[in-house]
Amino acid sequence: MFSKKKEKVQVDPQQRELYEHARKRVIQKKRLFQHFIVFIVGSLFFILLNLLVGYKKEVTFFGADWYVICVIFWAFLFMIHFCNVWLFSTFMGKEWTDRQMERLITKQKAEIALLKKDVDLMYPTDELKKKKEGFIKEKASEIVNVMQESNPLITMIAAAGEDNSLGKDNDLVWHLPDDFKRFKSLTTGHHIIMGRKTFESFPKLLPNRVHVVVTRNTSYQAEGAIVVHTIEDAIKLVKTDPQPFIIGGGEIYALAMEYAKCIELTRIHESFEADTFFPEIDMNIWELKKEEFHDVDERHKHPFTYLTYYRKKE
Ligand SMILES: NC(=O)c1ccc[n+]([C@@H]2O[C@H](COP(=O)([O-])OP(=O)(O)OC[C@H]3O[C@@H](n4cnc5c(N)ncnc54)[C@H](OP(=O)(O)O)[C@@H]3O)[C@@H](O)[C@H]2O)c1
C-alpha cells in the first residue's frame, strides 16, 4: 500500500571525518590482532613441528636460531603496529593533522593571493581596469578642483563705449546680437555675479547659469538666484567654478576690479549718453592679450572690438 521511499540522509562532514578516523583505527587494531594471532599460531605450529620431528633444528640465520629471527621479525611488525595504532595516533592524530592542514591552507592562500596580484597586474580584468580608471579620474578631478578652488579665473565681462558708457535708465543703449551671442557662449554653465539693478533689468533668468545677486538689502529675495550682501561673499561662493563671471553693472564692476583676473571687454567704437560707466582699465595692472574687430553690418549699427585683458603677474 505504502511505497517506501529511500530517504537520503545528510551526514555532517565533520561527523563523517570523525567516523572515518575511528574506522581506520579499528582496522589498524584488527590487523595488529590478526598478525598477533597468526604469529602465535605459526609459532606454536613450528614449536610442535620442532618437538615432534626435530624439523630443521640445526637451521640458523646469521648464527642465530630461526625462532630468534622470528621473534625479531614479529617485534618489528609489532613496532609498526604500535606506531600506527598508538604513537602516531597520539602525537600525530586528528588535531595534529588539522593543524597541519590549517597551516598548509593559510600558506597556499597567501601564495594564491600573490599569484592573483601578479596575474591582475599582467592581465587586468575589466573590473580592475574600470576601478583603476575611476580612481585616476577621481584623483584627477580632485586635483583640478583643488587647483580651480584655489585659483578660479574671475572674469569681468562687459560692453562699453569709447567713453566707458555701460547703459542708461537701467538698460543698454545699443543692440549688438553677435556680442550677446559671445556673452552667452562664454558665460553658459558658469556662475554670473551681478548687482541688484542689473538683475532687475533682465526680463527673466538667463538659462544654464547660476545667478548671484549682490545687494545691501538683507531681506531681498530673488527667485531662482542666490542673494549675497558683499562682493567678497559672492567670490567665496563661486570658488568651485573655474571661471566665474562678473556681469555688471557699473557699481559691481568697480567693486570687483581688484578681484578680477581677466576682463572680456567689448569696446564699441562710439560714445553714448549714459548714466553708468565701466571703470578705467589701468594698463600698469592689465595687459591686452587678444583683440578681434567686428565691423558694422546690417545687424550691427556700430563697429566694435572684443578685447581680452589679463592681470599682469606681480
Ligand atoms: N554694458 C554692459 O555690459 C552692462 C552690463 C551690466 C549692466 N549694465 C547696465 O548697468 C546698469 C546697472 O548698473 P548699476 O551700476 O546701476 O547697478 P548694479 O551694479 O547692477 O547694481 C547696483 C546695486 O548693487 C548693490 N550694491 C552695490 N554696491 C554694493 C556693496 N558694496 N555691497 C552690497 N551691495 C552692493 C546695491 O543693491 P541694493 O540697492 O539692493 O542694495 C546697488 O543698488 C544698467 O543700465 C545696465 O543696463 C551694462
Short mmCIF file of C-alpha atoms and ligand atoms in Angstrom, two decimals:
data_model
loop_
_atom_site.label_atom_id
_atom_site.label_comp_id
_atom_site.label_asym_id
_atom_site.label_seq_id
_atom_site.Cartn_x
_atom_site.Cartn_y
_atom_site.Cartn_z
CA MET A 1 0.00 0.00 0.00
CA PHE A 2 2.60 2.43 1.02
CA SER A 3 5.67 2.71 -1.13
CA LYS A 4 8.69 3.21 0.98
CA LYS A 5 10.83 5.97 -0.35
CA LYS A 6 14.52 5.87 0.24
CA GLU A 7 15.43 8.83 2.32
CA LYS A 8 18.76 10.44 1.70
CA VAL A 9 20.48 11.05 4.99
CA GLN A 10 22.61 14.16 5.03
CA VAL A 11 25.77 13.47 7.03
CA ASP A 12 27.60 16.32 8.63
CA PRO A 13 31.13 16.41 7.01
CA GLN A 14 32.78 16.75 10.42
CA GLN A 15 30.93 13.70 11.77
CA ARG A 16 31.86 11.83 8.61
CA GLU A 17 35.53 12.67 9.16
CA LEU A 18 35.42 11.51 12.77
CA TYR A 19 33.73 8.30 11.69
CA GLU A 20 36.43 7.70 9.01
CA HIS A 21 39.16 8.28 11.56
CA ALA A 22 37.62 5.82 14.04
CA ARG A 23 37.14 3.25 11.25
CA LYS A 24 40.82 3.47 10.27
CA ARG A 25 41.92 2.93 13.88
CA VAL A 26 39.66 -0.09 14.25
CA ILE A 27 41.16 -1.59 11.05
CA GLN A 28 44.67 -0.96 12.38
CA LYS A 29 43.86 -2.63 15.71
CA LYS A 30 42.21 -5.53 13.89
CA ARG A 31 45.37 -6.04 11.79
CA LEU A 32 47.53 -5.95 14.90
CA PHE A 33 45.46 -8.69 16.49
CA GLN A 34 45.41 -10.68 13.23
CA HIS A 35 49.21 -10.53 12.99
CA PHE A 36 49.50 -11.41 16.66
CA ILE A 37 47.23 -14.47 16.25
CA VAL A 38 48.99 -15.57 13.04
CA PHE A 39 52.30 -15.26 14.83
CA ILE A 40 51.11 -17.22 17.91
CA VAL A 41 49.55 -19.94 15.77
CA GLY A 42 52.61 -20.04 13.46
CA SER A 43 54.99 -20.15 16.45
CA LEU A 44 53.03 -22.97 18.12
CA PHE A 45 52.95 -24.86 14.82
CA PHE A 46 56.70 -24.57 14.37
CA ILE A 47 57.44 -25.39 18.05
CA LEU A 48 55.24 -28.51 17.77
CA LEU A 49 56.84 -29.42 14.48
CA ASN A 50 60.24 -28.96 16.00
CA LEU A 51 59.38 -31.08 19.05
CA LEU A 52 57.73 -33.85 17.07
CA VAL A 53 60.03 -34.25 14.10
CA GLY A 54 63.03 -32.15 15.02
CA TYR A 55 62.23 -30.04 11.94
CA LYS A 56 65.32 -28.24 10.78
CA LYS A 57 66.63 -27.97 14.32
CA GLU A 58 70.02 -27.03 13.11
CA VAL A 59 68.79 -24.17 10.83
CA THR A 60 70.44 -20.86 11.76
CA PHE A 61 70.31 -17.45 10.23
CA PHE A 62 73.47 -15.36 10.50
CA GLY A 63 74.39 -17.51 13.53
CA ALA A 64 71.04 -17.09 15.32
CA ASP A 65 68.33 -19.76 15.77
CA TRP A 66 65.41 -19.47 13.38
CA TYR A 67 62.91 -18.73 16.20
CA VAL A 68 65.07 -15.81 17.43
CA ILE A 69 64.81 -14.36 13.92
CA CYS A 70 61.02 -14.92 14.08
CA VAL A 71 60.81 -13.10 17.41
CA ILE A 72 62.82 -10.16 15.99
CA PHE A 73 60.63 -10.09 12.87
CA TRP A 74 57.46 -10.21 14.98
CA ALA A 75 58.84 -7.49 17.26
CA PHE A 76 59.45 -5.40 14.13
CA LEU A 77 55.86 -5.92 12.96
CA PHE A 78 54.66 -5.17 16.48
CA MET A 79 56.59 -1.89 16.47
CA ILE A 80 54.99 -0.84 13.18
CA HIS A 81 51.51 -1.53 14.56
CA PHE A 82 52.38 0.11 17.86
CA CYS A 83 53.49 3.22 15.99
CA ASN A 84 50.38 3.23 13.77
CA VAL A 85 47.85 2.48 16.47
CA TRP A 86 49.13 4.37 19.48
CA LEU A 87 52.23 6.52 18.89
CA PHE A 88 51.20 8.18 15.60
CA SER A 89 47.57 8.44 16.66
CA THR A 90 48.50 10.08 19.93
CA PHE A 91 51.09 12.56 18.72
CA MET A 92 50.12 12.86 15.10
CA GLY A 93 46.39 12.34 15.45
CA LYS A 94 43.44 14.32 14.17
CA GLU A 95 44.34 17.54 15.95
CA TRP A 96 47.87 17.43 14.57
CA THR A 97 46.52 16.73 11.05
CA ASP A 98 44.03 19.63 11.38
CA ARG A 99 46.79 21.99 12.50
CA GLN A 100 48.99 20.94 9.58
CA MET A 101 46.07 21.34 7.18
CA GLU A 102 45.29 24.80 8.53
CA ARG A 103 48.93 25.87 8.17
CA LEU A 104 49.12 24.48 4.67
CA ILE A 105 45.85 26.16 3.64
CA THR A 106 46.98 29.54 5.05
CA LYS A 107 50.29 29.24 3.22
CA GLN A 108 48.59 28.26 -0.01
CA LYS A 109 46.06 31.08 0.31
CA ALA A 110 48.90 33.60 0.70
CA GLU A 111 50.65 32.14 -2.34
CA ILE A 112 47.42 32.23 -4.36
CA ALA A 113 46.83 35.88 -3.35
CA LEU A 114 50.35 36.75 -4.52
CA LEU A 115 49.84 34.91 -7.78
CA LYS A 116 46.47 36.64 -8.29
CA LYS A 117 48.11 40.01 -7.77
CA ASP A 118 50.72 39.17 -10.41
CA VAL A 119 48.05 37.96 -12.81
CA ASP A 120 45.93 41.07 -12.17
CA LEU A 121 48.92 43.24 -12.90
CA MET A 122 49.83 41.36 -16.07
CA TYR A 123 46.30 40.76 -17.32
CA PRO A 124 44.00 43.29 -15.56
CA THR A 125 40.33 42.33 -15.58
CA ASP A 126 37.73 44.76 -16.93
CA GLU A 127 36.53 45.39 -13.40
CA LEU A 128 40.05 46.20 -12.23
CA LYS A 129 40.62 48.39 -15.28
CA LYS A 130 37.41 50.26 -14.54
CA LYS A 131 38.41 50.61 -10.89
CA LYS A 132 41.83 51.95 -11.89
CA GLU A 133 40.35 54.36 -14.43
CA GLY A 134 37.74 55.51 -11.91
CA PHE A 135 40.45 56.04 -9.31
CA ILE A 136 42.61 58.02 -11.75
CA LYS A 137 39.64 60.14 -12.88
CA GLU A 138 38.62 60.79 -9.28
CA LYS A 139 42.14 61.85 -8.33
CA ALA A 140 42.48 63.99 -11.46
CA SER A 141 39.21 65.76 -10.79
CA GLU A 142 40.21 66.26 -7.15
CA ILE A 143 43.46 67.89 -8.31
CA VAL A 144 41.60 70.04 -10.85
CA ASN A 145 39.09 71.05 -8.17
CA VAL A 146 41.81 71.97 -5.72
CA MET A 147 43.63 73.97 -8.38
CA GLN A 148 40.46 75.67 -9.51
CA GLU A 149 39.21 76.26 -5.99
CA SER A 150 42.40 78.00 -5.09
CA ASN A 151 42.68 79.82 -8.40
CA PRO A 152 39.42 80.46 -10.29
CA LEU A 153 39.73 82.78 -13.28
CA ILE A 154 37.41 85.56 -12.06
CA THR A 155 36.40 87.32 -15.26
CA MET A 156 34.59 90.63 -15.74
CA ILE A 157 32.58 90.71 -18.93
CA ALA A 158 31.18 93.98 -20.23
CA ALA A 159 30.40 96.02 -23.30
CA ALA A 160 31.34 99.67 -23.10
CA GLY A 161 31.53 102.69 -25.41
CA GLU A 162 34.73 104.64 -26.03
CA ASP A 163 33.75 106.80 -23.03
CA ASN A 164 33.22 103.66 -20.89
CA SER A 165 29.44 104.09 -21.06
CA LEU A 166 27.53 100.98 -19.99
CA GLY A 167 23.88 101.90 -20.03
CA LYS A 168 21.14 104.36 -19.19
CA ASP A 169 17.98 104.11 -17.11
CA ASN A 170 18.86 100.57 -16.13
CA ASP A 171 19.09 99.44 -19.74
CA LEU A 172 21.64 99.09 -22.52
CA VAL A 173 21.83 101.78 -25.20
CA TRP A 174 22.89 99.56 -28.16
CA HIS A 175 21.88 96.32 -29.76
CA LEU A 176 24.73 94.05 -30.88
CA PRO A 177 23.47 90.46 -31.50
CA ASP A 178 26.94 88.94 -32.03
CA ASP A 179 28.12 90.39 -28.74
CA PHE A 180 25.11 88.83 -26.99
CA LYS A 181 25.95 85.52 -28.64
CA ARG A 182 29.53 85.72 -27.40
CA PHE A 183 28.33 86.67 -23.91
CA LYS A 184 26.04 83.64 -23.93
CA SER A 185 28.70 81.19 -25.13
CA LEU A 186 31.29 82.44 -22.63
CA THR A 187 29.05 82.51 -19.56
CA THR A 188 26.87 79.44 -20.10
CA GLY A 189 27.49 76.79 -17.45
CA HIS A 190 29.10 79.27 -15.05
CA HIS A 191 28.22 81.49 -12.13
CA ILE A 192 27.29 85.06 -13.03
CA ILE A 193 27.68 87.70 -10.33
CA MET A 194 25.65 90.90 -10.74
CA GLY A 195 24.34 93.91 -8.89
CA ARG A 196 20.72 94.06 -7.84
CA LYS A 197 19.93 96.68 -10.50
CA THR A 198 21.37 94.63 -13.38
CA PHE A 199 19.45 91.58 -12.10
CA GLU A 200 16.24 93.57 -12.16
CA SER A 201 16.95 94.79 -15.71
CA PHE A 202 16.61 91.22 -17.03
CA PRO A 203 13.16 90.20 -18.23
CA LYS A 204 13.88 86.64 -16.95
CA LEU A 205 16.70 84.43 -15.65
CA LEU A 206 19.46 83.68 -18.15
CA PRO A 207 19.31 79.94 -18.88
CA ASN A 208 22.01 77.49 -17.69
CA ARG A 209 23.80 79.93 -15.45
CA VAL A 210 23.85 80.31 -11.65
CA HIS A 211 22.78 83.85 -10.78
CA VAL A 212 24.44 85.51 -7.78
CA VAL A 213 22.89 88.85 -6.87
CA VAL A 214 24.68 91.43 -4.70
CA THR A 215 22.55 93.77 -2.60
CA ARG A 216 22.82 95.59 0.70
CA ASN A 217 19.21 94.73 1.42
CA THR A 218 19.23 91.74 3.79
CA SER A 219 15.57 90.94 3.18
CA TYR A 220 15.94 90.99 -0.61
CA GLN A 221 14.72 87.86 -2.34
CA ALA A 222 15.38 86.93 -5.96
CA GLU A 223 13.58 83.88 -7.28
CA GLY A 224 15.98 81.41 -8.92
CA ALA A 225 19.06 83.34 -7.76
CA ILE A 226 21.45 83.31 -4.81
CA VAL A 227 21.46 86.56 -2.85
CA VAL A 228 24.62 87.81 -1.11
CA HIS A 229 25.47 91.08 0.61
CA THR A 230 29.10 91.66 -0.23
CA ILE A 231 31.24 91.11 -3.30
CA GLU A 232 33.62 89.01 -1.15
CA ASP A 233 30.78 86.62 -0.25
CA ALA A 234 29.91 86.35 -3.92
CA ILE A 235 33.50 85.45 -4.81
CA LYS A 236 33.75 82.88 -1.99
CA LEU A 237 30.54 81.31 -3.17
CA VAL A 238 31.81 80.73 -6.71
CA LYS A 239 35.25 79.38 -5.82
CA THR A 240 34.48 75.92 -7.21
CA ASP A 241 33.75 77.42 -10.63
CA PRO A 242 36.86 77.51 -12.85
CA GLN A 243 35.68 80.70 -14.47
CA PRO A 244 33.01 82.71 -12.68
CA PHE A 245 31.84 85.90 -14.42
CA ILE A 246 31.11 89.38 -13.06
CA ILE A 247 28.47 90.73 -15.42
CA GLY A 248 27.82 94.22 -14.05
CA GLY A 249 26.65 96.79 -13.70
CA GLY A 250 28.83 99.80 -13.04
CA GLU A 251 28.86 99.60 -9.23
CA ILE A 252 29.69 95.90 -9.15
CA TYR A 253 32.43 96.20 -11.82
CA ALA A 254 34.06 98.87 -9.66
CA LEU A 255 33.89 96.62 -6.58
CA ALA A 256 35.14 93.52 -8.40
CA MET A 257 38.01 95.19 -10.24
CA GLU A 258 40.55 94.27 -7.54
CA TYR A 259 39.49 90.58 -7.53
CA ALA A 260 39.28 90.04 -11.28
CA LYS A 261 41.99 88.23 -13.19
CA CYS A 262 40.57 88.67 -16.66
CA ILE A 263 38.43 91.26 -18.46
CA GLU A 264 36.43 90.39 -21.55
CA LEU A 265 35.51 93.85 -22.82
CA THR A 266 33.59 94.61 -25.98
CA ARG A 267 34.73 98.09 -26.87
CA ILE A 268 32.12 99.85 -29.00
CA HIS A 269 33.78 102.50 -31.09
CA GLU A 270 31.32 105.25 -30.29
CA SER A 271 30.29 107.46 -27.37
CA PHE A 272 26.84 107.21 -25.80
CA GLU A 273 24.67 109.20 -23.50
CA ALA A 274 24.74 107.08 -20.31
CA ASP A 275 24.32 107.13 -16.55
CA THR A 276 26.51 104.10 -15.76
CA PHE A 277 30.15 103.62 -16.64
CA PHE A 278 32.82 100.94 -16.71
CA PRO A 279 35.86 101.69 -14.50
CA GLU A 280 39.14 102.78 -16.10
CA ILE A 281 41.45 99.89 -17.03
CA ASP A 282 44.86 100.65 -15.56
CA MET A 283 47.41 99.45 -18.10
CA ASN A 284 50.03 99.22 -15.36
CA ILE A 285 47.97 96.37 -13.91
CA TRP A 286 46.37 94.91 -17.02
CA GLU A 287 47.76 93.78 -20.32
CA LEU A 288 45.87 93.29 -23.54
CA LYS A 289 46.23 89.68 -24.68
CA LYS A 290 43.76 89.43 -27.54
CA GLU A 291 41.67 91.67 -29.78
CA GLU A 292 39.19 90.93 -32.52
CA PHE A 293 37.48 93.59 -34.59
CA HIS A 294 33.84 93.39 -35.67
CA ASP A 295 32.75 95.82 -38.37
CA VAL A 296 29.39 97.45 -38.98
CA ASP A 297 26.84 95.34 -40.89
CA GLU A 298 23.07 95.16 -41.39
CA ARG A 299 22.58 93.78 -37.84
CA HIS A 300 25.24 95.88 -36.10
CA LYS A 301 24.99 99.66 -36.28
CA HIS A 302 28.33 100.25 -34.51
CA PRO A 303 31.80 98.85 -35.09
CA PHE A 304 33.34 97.16 -32.04
CA THR A 305 36.34 95.13 -30.89
CA TYR A 306 36.50 92.20 -28.49
CA LEU A 307 39.36 92.91 -26.09
CA THR A 308 40.75 90.34 -23.65
CA TYR A 309 42.86 91.65 -20.78
CA TYR A 310 44.75 89.63 -18.19
CA ARG A 311 46.04 90.92 -14.88
CA LYS A 312 49.81 91.29 -15.07
CA LYS A 313 51.80 88.94 -12.87
CA GLU A 314 53.11 90.68 -9.76
N1 LIG B 1 27.10 97.27 -20.87
C1 LIG B 1 27.17 96.22 -20.08
O1 LIG B 1 27.92 95.31 -20.31
C2 LIG B 1 26.33 96.20 -18.87
C3 LIG B 1 26.33 95.07 -18.05
C4 LIG B 1 25.52 95.08 -16.93
C5 LIG B 1 24.75 96.14 -16.64
N2 LIG B 1 24.74 97.20 -17.47
C6 LIG B 1 23.96 98.38 -17.18
O2 LIG B 1 24.40 98.91 -15.95
C7 LIG B 1 23.32 99.50 -15.33
C8 LIG B 1 23.18 98.95 -13.93
O3 LIG B 1 24.39 99.15 -13.21
P1 LIG B 1 24.40 99.91 -11.81
O4 LIG B 1 25.79 100.27 -11.53
O5 LIG B 1 23.39 101.00 -11.87
O6 LIG B 1 23.84 98.84 -10.83
P2 LIG B 1 24.38 97.41 -10.46
O7 LIG B 1 25.84 97.48 -10.32
O8 LIG B 1 23.83 96.43 -11.39
O9 LIG B 1 23.70 97.20 -9.06
C9 LIG B 1 23.87 98.14 -8.04
C10 LIG B 1 23.34 97.55 -6.78
O10 LIG B 1 24.23 96.62 -6.26
C11 LIG B 1 24.17 96.61 -4.85
N3 LIG B 1 25.48 97.01 -4.33
C12 LIG B 1 26.32 97.91 -4.80
N4 LIG B 1 27.40 98.01 -4.03
C13 LIG B 1 27.24 97.12 -3.03
C14 LIG B 1 28.02 96.75 -1.91
N5 LIG B 1 29.20 97.31 -1.64
N6 LIG B 1 27.56 95.82 -1.09
C15 LIG B 1 26.37 95.22 -1.32
N7 LIG B 1 25.59 95.54 -2.37
C16 LIG B 1 26.01 96.48 -3.21
C17 LIG B 1 23.16 97.64 -4.46
O11 LIG B 1 21.93 96.94 -4.35
P3 LIG B 1 20.79 97.46 -3.34
O12 LIG B 1 20.44 98.78 -3.79
O13 LIG B 1 19.73 96.43 -3.48
O14 LIG B 1 21.45 97.41 -2.00
C18 LIG B 1 23.15 98.55 -5.64
O15 LIG B 1 21.99 99.28 -5.78
C19 LIG B 1 22.13 99.27 -16.21
O16 LIG B 1 21.92 100.36 -17.06
C20 LIG B 1 22.52 98.09 -17.02
O17 LIG B 1 21.85 98.03 -18.24
C21 LIG B 1 25.52 97.26 -18.58
#
